[in-house]
Short mmCIF file of C-alpha atoms and ligand atoms in Angstrom, two decimals:
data_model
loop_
_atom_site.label_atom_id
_atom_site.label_comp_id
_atom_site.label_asym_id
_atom_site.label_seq_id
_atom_site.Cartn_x
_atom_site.Cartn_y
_atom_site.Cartn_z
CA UNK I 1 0.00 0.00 0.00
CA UNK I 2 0.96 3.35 -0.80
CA UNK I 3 1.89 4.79 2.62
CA UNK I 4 1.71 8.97 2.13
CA UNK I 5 1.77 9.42 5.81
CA UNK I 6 4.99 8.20 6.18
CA UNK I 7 5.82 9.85 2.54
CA UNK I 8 4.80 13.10 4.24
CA UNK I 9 7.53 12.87 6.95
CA UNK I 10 10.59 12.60 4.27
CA UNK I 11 9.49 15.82 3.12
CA UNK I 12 10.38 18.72 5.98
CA UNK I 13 9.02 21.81 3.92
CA UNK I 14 5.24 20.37 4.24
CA UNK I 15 5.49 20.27 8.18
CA UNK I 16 4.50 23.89 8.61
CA UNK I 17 1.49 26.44 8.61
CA UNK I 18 1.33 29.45 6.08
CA UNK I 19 -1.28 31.73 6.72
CA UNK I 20 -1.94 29.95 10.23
CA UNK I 21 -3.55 26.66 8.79
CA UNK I 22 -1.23 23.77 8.09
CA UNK I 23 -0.05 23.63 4.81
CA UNK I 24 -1.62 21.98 1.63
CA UNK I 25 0.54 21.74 -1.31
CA UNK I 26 -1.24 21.35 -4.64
CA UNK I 27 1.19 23.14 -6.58
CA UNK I 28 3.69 20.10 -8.05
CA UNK I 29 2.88 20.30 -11.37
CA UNK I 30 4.82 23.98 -11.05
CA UNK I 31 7.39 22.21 -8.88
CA UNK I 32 7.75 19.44 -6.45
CA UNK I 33 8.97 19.50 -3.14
CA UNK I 34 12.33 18.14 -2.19
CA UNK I 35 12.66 15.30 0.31
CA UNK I 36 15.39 15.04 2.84
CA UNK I 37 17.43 12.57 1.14
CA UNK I 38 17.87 15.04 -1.72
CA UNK I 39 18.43 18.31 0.06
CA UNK I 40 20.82 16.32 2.09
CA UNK I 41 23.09 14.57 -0.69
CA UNK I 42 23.43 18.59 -2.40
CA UNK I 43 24.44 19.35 1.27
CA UNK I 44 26.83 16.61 1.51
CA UNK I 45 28.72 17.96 -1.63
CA UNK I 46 29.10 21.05 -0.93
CA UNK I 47 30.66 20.23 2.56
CA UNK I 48 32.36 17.22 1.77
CA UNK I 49 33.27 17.24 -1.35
CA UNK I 50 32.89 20.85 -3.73
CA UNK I 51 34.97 20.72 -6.68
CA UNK I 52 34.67 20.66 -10.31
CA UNK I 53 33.86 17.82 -12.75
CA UNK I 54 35.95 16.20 -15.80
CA UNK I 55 39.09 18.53 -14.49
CA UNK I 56 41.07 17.89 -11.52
CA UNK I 57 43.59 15.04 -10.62
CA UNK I 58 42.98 15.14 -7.36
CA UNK I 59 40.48 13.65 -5.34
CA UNK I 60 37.80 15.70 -4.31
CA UNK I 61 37.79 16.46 -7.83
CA UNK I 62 37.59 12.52 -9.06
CA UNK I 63 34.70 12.01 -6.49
CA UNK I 64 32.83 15.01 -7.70
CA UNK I 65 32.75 13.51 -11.29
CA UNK I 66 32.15 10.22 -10.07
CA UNK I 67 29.16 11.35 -7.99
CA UNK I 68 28.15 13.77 -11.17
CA UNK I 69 28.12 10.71 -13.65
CA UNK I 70 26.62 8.26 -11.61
CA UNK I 71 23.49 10.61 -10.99
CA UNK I 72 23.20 10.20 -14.88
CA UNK I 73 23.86 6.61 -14.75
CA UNK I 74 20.79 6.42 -12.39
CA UNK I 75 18.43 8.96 -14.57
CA UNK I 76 19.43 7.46 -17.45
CA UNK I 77 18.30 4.09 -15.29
CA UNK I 78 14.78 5.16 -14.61
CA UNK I 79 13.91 5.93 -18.14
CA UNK I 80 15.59 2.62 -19.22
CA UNK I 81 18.15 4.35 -21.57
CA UNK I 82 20.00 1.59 -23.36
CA UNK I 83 23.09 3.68 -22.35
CA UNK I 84 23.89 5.99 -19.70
CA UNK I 85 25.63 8.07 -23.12
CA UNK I 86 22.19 8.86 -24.36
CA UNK I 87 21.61 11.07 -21.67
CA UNK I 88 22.63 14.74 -21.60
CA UNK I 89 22.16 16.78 -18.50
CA UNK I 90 20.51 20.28 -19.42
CA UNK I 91 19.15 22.89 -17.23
CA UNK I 92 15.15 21.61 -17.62
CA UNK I 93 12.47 20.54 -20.00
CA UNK I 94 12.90 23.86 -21.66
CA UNK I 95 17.02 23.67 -22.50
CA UNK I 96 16.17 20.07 -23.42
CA UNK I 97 13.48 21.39 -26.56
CA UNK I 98 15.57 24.15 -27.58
CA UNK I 99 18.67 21.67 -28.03
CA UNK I 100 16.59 20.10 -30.18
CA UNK I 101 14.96 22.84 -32.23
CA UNK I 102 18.59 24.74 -32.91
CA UNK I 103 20.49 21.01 -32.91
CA UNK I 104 18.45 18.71 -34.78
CA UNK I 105 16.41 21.00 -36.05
CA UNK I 106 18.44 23.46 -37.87
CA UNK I 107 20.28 20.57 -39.35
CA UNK I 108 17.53 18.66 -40.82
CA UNK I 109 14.27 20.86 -41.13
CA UNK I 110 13.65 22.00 -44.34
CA UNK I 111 11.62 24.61 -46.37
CA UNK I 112 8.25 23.03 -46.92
CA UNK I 113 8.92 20.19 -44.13
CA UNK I 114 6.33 19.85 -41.67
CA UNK I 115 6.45 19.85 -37.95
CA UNK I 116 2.90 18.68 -35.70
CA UNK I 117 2.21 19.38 -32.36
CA UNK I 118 -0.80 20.01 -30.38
CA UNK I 119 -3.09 23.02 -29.17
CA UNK I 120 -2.29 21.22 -25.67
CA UNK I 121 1.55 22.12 -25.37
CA UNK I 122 3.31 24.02 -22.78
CA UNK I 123 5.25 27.03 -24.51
CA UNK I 124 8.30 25.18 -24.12
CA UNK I 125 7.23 22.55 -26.69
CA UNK I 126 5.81 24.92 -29.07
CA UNK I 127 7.70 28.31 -29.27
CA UNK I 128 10.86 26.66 -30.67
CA UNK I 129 9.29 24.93 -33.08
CA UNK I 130 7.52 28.17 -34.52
CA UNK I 131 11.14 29.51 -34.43
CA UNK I 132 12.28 26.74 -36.15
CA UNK I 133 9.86 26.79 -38.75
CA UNK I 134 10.24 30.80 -39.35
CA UNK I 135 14.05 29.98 -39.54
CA UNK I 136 13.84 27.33 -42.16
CA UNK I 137 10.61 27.83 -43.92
CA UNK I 138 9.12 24.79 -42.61
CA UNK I 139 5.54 24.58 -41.05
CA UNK I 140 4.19 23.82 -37.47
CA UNK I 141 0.57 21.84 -37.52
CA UNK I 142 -1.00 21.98 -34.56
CA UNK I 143 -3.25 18.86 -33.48
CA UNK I 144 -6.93 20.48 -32.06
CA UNK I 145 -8.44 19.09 -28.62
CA UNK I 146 -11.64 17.92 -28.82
CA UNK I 147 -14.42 19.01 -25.83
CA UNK I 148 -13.85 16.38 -23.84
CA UNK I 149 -9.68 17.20 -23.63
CA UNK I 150 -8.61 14.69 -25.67
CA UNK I 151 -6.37 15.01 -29.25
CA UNK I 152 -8.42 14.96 -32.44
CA UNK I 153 -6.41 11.42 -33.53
CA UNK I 154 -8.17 11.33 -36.63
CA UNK I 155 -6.44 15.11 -37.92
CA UNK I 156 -3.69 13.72 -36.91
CA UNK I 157 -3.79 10.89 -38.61
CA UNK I 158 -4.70 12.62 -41.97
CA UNK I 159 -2.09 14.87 -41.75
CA UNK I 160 0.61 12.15 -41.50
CA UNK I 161 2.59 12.00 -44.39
CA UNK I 162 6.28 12.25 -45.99
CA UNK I 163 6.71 16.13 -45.33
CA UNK I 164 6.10 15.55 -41.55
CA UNK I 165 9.58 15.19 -40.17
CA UNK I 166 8.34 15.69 -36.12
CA UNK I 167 6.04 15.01 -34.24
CA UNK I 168 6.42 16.60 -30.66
CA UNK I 169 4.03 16.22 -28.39
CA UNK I 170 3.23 16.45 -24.79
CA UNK I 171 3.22 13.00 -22.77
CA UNK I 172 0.69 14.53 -20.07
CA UNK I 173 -1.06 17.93 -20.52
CA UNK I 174 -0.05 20.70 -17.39
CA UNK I 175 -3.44 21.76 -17.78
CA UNK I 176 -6.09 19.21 -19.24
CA UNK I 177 -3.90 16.37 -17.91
CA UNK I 178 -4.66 14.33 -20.94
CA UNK I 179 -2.51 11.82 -22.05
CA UNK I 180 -2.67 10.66 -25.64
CA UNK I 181 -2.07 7.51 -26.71
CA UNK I 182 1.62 7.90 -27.47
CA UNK I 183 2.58 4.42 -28.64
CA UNK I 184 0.29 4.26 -31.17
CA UNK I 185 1.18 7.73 -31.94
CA UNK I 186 4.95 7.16 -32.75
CA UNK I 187 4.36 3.65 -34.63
CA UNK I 188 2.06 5.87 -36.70
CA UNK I 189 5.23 8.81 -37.24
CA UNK I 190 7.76 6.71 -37.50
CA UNK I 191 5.31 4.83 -40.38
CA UNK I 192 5.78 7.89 -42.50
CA UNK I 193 9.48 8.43 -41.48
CA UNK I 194 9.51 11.43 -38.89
CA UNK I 195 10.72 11.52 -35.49
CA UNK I 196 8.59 12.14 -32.47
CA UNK I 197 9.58 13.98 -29.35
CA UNK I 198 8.15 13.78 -26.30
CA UNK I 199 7.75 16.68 -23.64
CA UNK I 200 8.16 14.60 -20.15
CA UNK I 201 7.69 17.38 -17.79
CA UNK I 202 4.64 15.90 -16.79
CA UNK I 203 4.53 12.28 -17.79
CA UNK I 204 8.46 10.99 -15.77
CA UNK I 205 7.39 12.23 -12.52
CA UNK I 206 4.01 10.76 -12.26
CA UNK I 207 3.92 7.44 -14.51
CA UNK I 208 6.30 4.62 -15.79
CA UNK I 209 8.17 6.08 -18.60
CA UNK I 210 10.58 3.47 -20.72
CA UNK I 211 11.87 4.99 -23.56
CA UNK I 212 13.03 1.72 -25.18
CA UNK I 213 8.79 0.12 -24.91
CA UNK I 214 7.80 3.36 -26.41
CA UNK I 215 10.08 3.79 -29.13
CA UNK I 216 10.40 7.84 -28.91
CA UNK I 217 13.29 9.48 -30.06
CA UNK I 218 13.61 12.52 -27.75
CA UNK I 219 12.67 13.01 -24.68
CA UNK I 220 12.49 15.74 -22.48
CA UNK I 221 11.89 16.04 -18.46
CA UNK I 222 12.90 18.67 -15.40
CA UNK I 223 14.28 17.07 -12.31
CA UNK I 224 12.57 19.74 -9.87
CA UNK I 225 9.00 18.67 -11.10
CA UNK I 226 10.20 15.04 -9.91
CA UNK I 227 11.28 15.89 -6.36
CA UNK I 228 14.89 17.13 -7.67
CA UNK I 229 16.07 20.35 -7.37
CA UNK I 230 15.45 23.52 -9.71
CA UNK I 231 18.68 23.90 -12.51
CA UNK I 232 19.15 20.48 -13.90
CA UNK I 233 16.73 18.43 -16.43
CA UNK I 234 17.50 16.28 -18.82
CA UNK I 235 17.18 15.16 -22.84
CA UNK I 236 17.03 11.62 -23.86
CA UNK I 237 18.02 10.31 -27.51
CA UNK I 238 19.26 7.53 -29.22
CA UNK I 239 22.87 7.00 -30.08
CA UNK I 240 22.35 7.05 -33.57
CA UNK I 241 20.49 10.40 -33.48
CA UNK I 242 22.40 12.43 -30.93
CA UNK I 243 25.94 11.11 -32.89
CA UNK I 244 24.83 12.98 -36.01
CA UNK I 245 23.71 16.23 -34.58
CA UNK I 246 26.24 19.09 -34.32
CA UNK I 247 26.53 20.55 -30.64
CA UNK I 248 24.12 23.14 -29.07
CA UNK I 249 25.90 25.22 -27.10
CA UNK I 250 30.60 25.25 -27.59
CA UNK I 251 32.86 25.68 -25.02
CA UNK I 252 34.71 23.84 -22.38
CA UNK I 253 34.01 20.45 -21.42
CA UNK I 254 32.50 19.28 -24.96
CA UNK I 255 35.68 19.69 -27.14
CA UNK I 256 37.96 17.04 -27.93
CA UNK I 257 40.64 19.37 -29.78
CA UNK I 258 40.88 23.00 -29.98
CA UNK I 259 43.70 24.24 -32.35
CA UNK I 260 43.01 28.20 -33.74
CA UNK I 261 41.83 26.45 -36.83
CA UNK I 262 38.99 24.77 -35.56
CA UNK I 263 38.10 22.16 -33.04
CA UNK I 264 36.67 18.54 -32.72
CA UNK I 265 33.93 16.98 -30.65
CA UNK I 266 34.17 15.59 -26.97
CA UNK I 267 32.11 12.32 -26.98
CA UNK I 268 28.30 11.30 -26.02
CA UNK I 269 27.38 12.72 -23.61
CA UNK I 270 30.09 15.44 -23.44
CA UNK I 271 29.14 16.97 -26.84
CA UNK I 272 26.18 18.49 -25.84
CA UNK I 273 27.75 19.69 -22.09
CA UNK I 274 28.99 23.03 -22.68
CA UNK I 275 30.92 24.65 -19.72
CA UNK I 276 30.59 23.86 -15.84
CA UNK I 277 27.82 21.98 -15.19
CA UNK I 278 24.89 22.13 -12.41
CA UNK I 279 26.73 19.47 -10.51
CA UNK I 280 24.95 19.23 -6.81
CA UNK I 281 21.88 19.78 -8.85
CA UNK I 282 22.71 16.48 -10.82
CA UNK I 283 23.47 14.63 -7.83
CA UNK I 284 20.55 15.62 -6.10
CA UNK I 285 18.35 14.69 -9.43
CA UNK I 286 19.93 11.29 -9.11
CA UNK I 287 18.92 10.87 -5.40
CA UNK I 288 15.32 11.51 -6.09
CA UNK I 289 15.19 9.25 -8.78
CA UNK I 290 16.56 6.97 -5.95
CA UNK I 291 13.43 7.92 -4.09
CA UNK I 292 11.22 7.40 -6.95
CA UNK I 293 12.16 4.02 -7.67
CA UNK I 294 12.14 3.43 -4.45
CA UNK I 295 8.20 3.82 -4.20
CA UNK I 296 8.13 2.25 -7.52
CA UNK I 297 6.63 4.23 -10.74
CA UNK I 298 3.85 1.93 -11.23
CA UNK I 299 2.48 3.12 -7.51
CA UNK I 300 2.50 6.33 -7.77
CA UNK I 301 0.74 6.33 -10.73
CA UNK I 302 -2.03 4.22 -9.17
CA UNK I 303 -1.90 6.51 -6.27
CA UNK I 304 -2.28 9.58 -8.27
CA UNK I 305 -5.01 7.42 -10.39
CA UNK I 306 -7.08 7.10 -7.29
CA UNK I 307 -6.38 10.43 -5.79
CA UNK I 308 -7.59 12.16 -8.96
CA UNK I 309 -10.79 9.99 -9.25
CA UNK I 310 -12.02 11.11 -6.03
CA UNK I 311 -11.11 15.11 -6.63
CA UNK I 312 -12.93 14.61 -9.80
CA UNK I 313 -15.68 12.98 -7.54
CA UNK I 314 -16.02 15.74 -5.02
CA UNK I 315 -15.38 18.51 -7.71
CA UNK I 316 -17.88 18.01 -10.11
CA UNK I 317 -20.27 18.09 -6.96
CA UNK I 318 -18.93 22.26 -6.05
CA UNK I 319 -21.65 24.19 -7.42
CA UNK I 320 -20.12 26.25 -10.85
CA UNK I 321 -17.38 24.48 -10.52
CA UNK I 322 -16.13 23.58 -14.58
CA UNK I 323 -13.38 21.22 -14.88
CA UNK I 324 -11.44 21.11 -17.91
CA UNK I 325 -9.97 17.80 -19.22
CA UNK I 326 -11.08 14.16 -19.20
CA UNK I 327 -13.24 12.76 -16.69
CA UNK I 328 -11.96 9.56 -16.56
CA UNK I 329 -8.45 9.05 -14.40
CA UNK I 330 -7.24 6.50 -16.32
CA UNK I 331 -6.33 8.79 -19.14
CA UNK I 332 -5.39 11.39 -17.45
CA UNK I 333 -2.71 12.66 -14.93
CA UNK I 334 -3.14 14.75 -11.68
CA UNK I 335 -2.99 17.92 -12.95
CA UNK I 336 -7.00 19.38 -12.94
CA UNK I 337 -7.81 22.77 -13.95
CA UNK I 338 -11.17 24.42 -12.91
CA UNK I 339 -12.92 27.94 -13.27
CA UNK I 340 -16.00 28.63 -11.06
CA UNK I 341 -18.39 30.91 -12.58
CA UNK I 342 -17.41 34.10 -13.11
CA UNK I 343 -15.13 34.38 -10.21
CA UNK I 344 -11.40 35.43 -11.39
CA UNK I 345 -8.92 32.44 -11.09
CA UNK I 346 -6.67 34.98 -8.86
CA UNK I 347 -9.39 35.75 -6.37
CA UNK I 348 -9.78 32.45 -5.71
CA UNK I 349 -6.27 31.15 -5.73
CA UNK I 350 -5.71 34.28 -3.35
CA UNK I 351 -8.57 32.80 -0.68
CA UNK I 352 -7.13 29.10 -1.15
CA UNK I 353 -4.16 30.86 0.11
CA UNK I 354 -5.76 32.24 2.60
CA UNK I 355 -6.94 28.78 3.86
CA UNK I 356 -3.26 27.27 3.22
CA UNK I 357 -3.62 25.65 0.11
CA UNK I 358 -1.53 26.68 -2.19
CA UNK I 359 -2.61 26.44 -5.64
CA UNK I 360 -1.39 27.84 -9.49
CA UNK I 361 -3.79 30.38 -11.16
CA UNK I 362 -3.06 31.56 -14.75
CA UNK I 363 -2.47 30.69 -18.27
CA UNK I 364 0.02 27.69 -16.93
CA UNK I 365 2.30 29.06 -20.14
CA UNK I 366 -0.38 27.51 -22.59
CA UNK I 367 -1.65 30.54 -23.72
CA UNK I 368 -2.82 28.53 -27.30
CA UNK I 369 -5.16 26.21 -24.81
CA UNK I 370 -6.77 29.02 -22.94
CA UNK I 371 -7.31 30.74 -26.41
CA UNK I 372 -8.97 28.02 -27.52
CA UNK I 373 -11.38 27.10 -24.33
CA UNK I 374 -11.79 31.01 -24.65
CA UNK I 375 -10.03 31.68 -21.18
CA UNK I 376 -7.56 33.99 -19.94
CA UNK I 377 -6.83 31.98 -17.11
CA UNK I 378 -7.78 28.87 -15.06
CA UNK I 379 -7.20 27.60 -11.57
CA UNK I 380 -5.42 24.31 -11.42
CA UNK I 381 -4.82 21.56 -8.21
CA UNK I 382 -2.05 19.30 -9.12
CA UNK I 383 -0.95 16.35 -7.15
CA UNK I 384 1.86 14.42 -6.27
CA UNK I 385 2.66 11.72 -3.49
CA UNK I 386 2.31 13.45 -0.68
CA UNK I 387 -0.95 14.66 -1.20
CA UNK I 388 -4.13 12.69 0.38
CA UNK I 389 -7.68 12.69 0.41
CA UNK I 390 -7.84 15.21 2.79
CA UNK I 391 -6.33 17.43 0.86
CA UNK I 392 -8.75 17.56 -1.47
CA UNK I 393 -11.35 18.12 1.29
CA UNK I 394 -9.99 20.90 2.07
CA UNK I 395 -10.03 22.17 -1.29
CA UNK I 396 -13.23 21.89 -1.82
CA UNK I 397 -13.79 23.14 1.55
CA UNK I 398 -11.41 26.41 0.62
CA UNK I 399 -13.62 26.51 -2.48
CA UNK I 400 -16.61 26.90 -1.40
CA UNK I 401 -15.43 29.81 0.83
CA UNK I 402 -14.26 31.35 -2.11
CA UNK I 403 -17.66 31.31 -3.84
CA UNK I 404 -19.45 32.73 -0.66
CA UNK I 405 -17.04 35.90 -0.44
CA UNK I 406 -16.35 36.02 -3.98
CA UNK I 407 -20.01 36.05 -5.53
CA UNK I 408 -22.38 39.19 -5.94
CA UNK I 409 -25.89 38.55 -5.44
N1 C6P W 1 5.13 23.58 -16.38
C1 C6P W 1 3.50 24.33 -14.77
O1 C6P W 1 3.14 24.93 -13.76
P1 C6P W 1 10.61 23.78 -17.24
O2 C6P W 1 10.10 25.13 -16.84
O3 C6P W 1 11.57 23.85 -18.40
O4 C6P W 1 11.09 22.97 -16.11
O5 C6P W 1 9.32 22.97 -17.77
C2 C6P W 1 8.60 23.48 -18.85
C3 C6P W 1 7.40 22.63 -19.10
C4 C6P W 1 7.32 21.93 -20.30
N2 C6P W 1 6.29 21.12 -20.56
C5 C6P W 1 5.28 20.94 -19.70
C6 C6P W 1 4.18 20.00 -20.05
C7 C6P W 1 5.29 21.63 -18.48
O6 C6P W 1 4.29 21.44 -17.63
C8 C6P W 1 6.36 22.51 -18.18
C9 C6P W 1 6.38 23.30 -16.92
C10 C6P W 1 4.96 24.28 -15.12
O7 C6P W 1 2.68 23.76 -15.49
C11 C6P W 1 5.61 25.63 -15.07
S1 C6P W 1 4.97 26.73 -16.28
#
């Protein structure tokens, strides 16, 4: 059984009161919190062992590197990387796109080639590839949502063909939740010969992810939405893909020879590891992948499964409450945005505080989404596994406050 009161105690920042009521944190899909075994490994390195990576000869130097690449050994690990090579440390799910976009992209994208995402996607996963395409004359397609929060599979399906060189898509919507049906998704990309990459940002902390099952080719994930700290993320690719494409950012670190006539290559990873990297951040991504495991992926999906089912239960029951998104948990991830009535998503995220629960009110950088469901802005809970029942009691409790002192009669 998935035991969150004893989860609870591993994390210290959620044993306090804010606003004088005991904290409720409903905020993860902005960031997680940090348990103790994490904040204490970044700790340990700074007091015990500080020093750069890939440089020194002496010791504290040759642990530091050691400690740096076995926190990618053990991220490359939890996504079932064939090799720990594939896996190049970046500063979130935002450095890992971009790499893409100007890497990959820039070599291979072509006037007339096609590019399809969705009317889903974080900005992250859609602003470089409108660069891209205004750089290289290509074209971004945008799959529509349907009213139920799901993708429109059969545009997507129509607009498959020879000219689509990407597909990147969003493994769990920040907003809706959804998740698409990605495997059939990439059989169906790679059947007309383009590439699909996946934003993670969502999908790694909260469900098993293997990237050898699903067949992707990139994919992209934050450690601090995954109980790591903020500054480090990662990109995933294959061998193959990642040996071809010319490095993202030059420097130190990823060059194998400089001479004043030009310079060569470091190897996988290296290449795409420009300059001094976030190194207690890495090790303390690789301890909370520790912790992950630890609970097991599979759990805290179900957990999250059954913890969304009953907020959907007792949500849908707060009067003007609209959620946004499937209904059914199964195909969808914690993450449930709401507006109630007229009331402004501030006011009410500002009363929630008020109450101790914090909560994310905005646009949730999908401005194309909100467009769409004609919105400026929604509220959204999102969960994670610390977060209970109660919790959500107290939402709804902290909601229905809101309505009383935010509604004119
Ligand atoms: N979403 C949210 O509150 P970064 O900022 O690079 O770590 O992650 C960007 C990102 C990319 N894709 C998806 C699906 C995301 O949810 C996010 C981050 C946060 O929803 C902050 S805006």
């Amino acid at each position: 059984m998935f035991n969150t009161k004893k989860i609870r105690q591993d994390f210290p920042i959620l044993d306090q009161k804010t606003n004088n009521k005991p904290l409720i944190y409903l905020d993860s899909g902005a960031s997680s919190q940090k348990p103790q075994t994490v904040i204490e490994s970044m700790d340990t390195y700074y007091r015990q062992y500080n020093a750069n990576v890939h440089r020194g000869i002496y010791q504290l130097s040759e642990k530091a590197s050691a400690a740096y690449e076995n926190a990618r050994k053990k991220v490359a690990r939890f996504i079932n990387a064939s090799t720990w090579r594939e896996l190049i440390f970046t500063r979130n799910t935002t450095e890992s796109i971009n790499l893409v976009a100007y890497s990959w992209g820039l070599a291979n994208i072509k006037p007339g080639d096609i590019i399809i995402t969705t009317e889903m996607e974080h900005h992250a996963n859609l602003v470089p590839w409108q660069q891209l395409a205004a750089q290289t004359g290509a074209m971004v397609k945008y799959i529509p949502i349907t009213e139920q929060g799901y993708l429109d599979l059969a545009k997507y399906e129509a607009w498959l063909s020879p000219a689509v060189k990407l597909v990147a898509i969003t493994q769990m919507s920040n907003v809706l939740g959804t998740i698409p049906p990605i495997k059939t998704m990439i059989k169906q990309a790679h059947a007309v010969g383009a590439l699909v990459l996946l934003d993670g940002a969502q999908s790694v902390p909260h469900m098993p992810v293997d990237v050898q099952t699903l067949d992707c080719d990139f994919l992209a994930f934050s450690g601090h939405k995954m109980l790591g700290p903020t500054g480090i993320g990662a990109l995933w690719s294959r061998k193959d893909i990642l040996s071809a494409m010319p490095p993202f950012m030059t420097g130190g670190d990823m060059i194998k020879r400089v001479t004043l006539e030009g310079s060569t290559w470091n190897s996988l990873p290296w290449k795409f590891e420009a300059g001094t990297p976030a190194i207690a951040e890495a090790i303390g991504f690789g301890e909370a992948v520790e912790y992950l495991d630890g609970l097991g992926m599979a759990n805290i999906r179900q957990h999250e499964i059954e913890l969304t089912s009953y907020a959907l239960e007792q949500l849908n029951q707060v009067e003007g409450l609209q959620i946004y998104g499937p209904q059914n948990p199964q195909d969808r991830g914690g993450a449930i945005a709401f507006t109630m009535g007229d009331i402004h998503p501030h006011d009410i995220a500002a009363v929630l505080d008020g109450e101790g629960i914090a909560i994310r009110a905005g646009h949730h950088c999908a401005m194309p989404l909100h467009d769409k469901l004609g919105l400026p802005a929604t509220t959204r809970a999102s969960f994670y596994i610390y977060n209970t029942a109660e919790d959500v009691d107290r939402l709804v409790e902290g909601l229905d406050k809101a309505r009383e002192l935010l509604t004119r009669d």
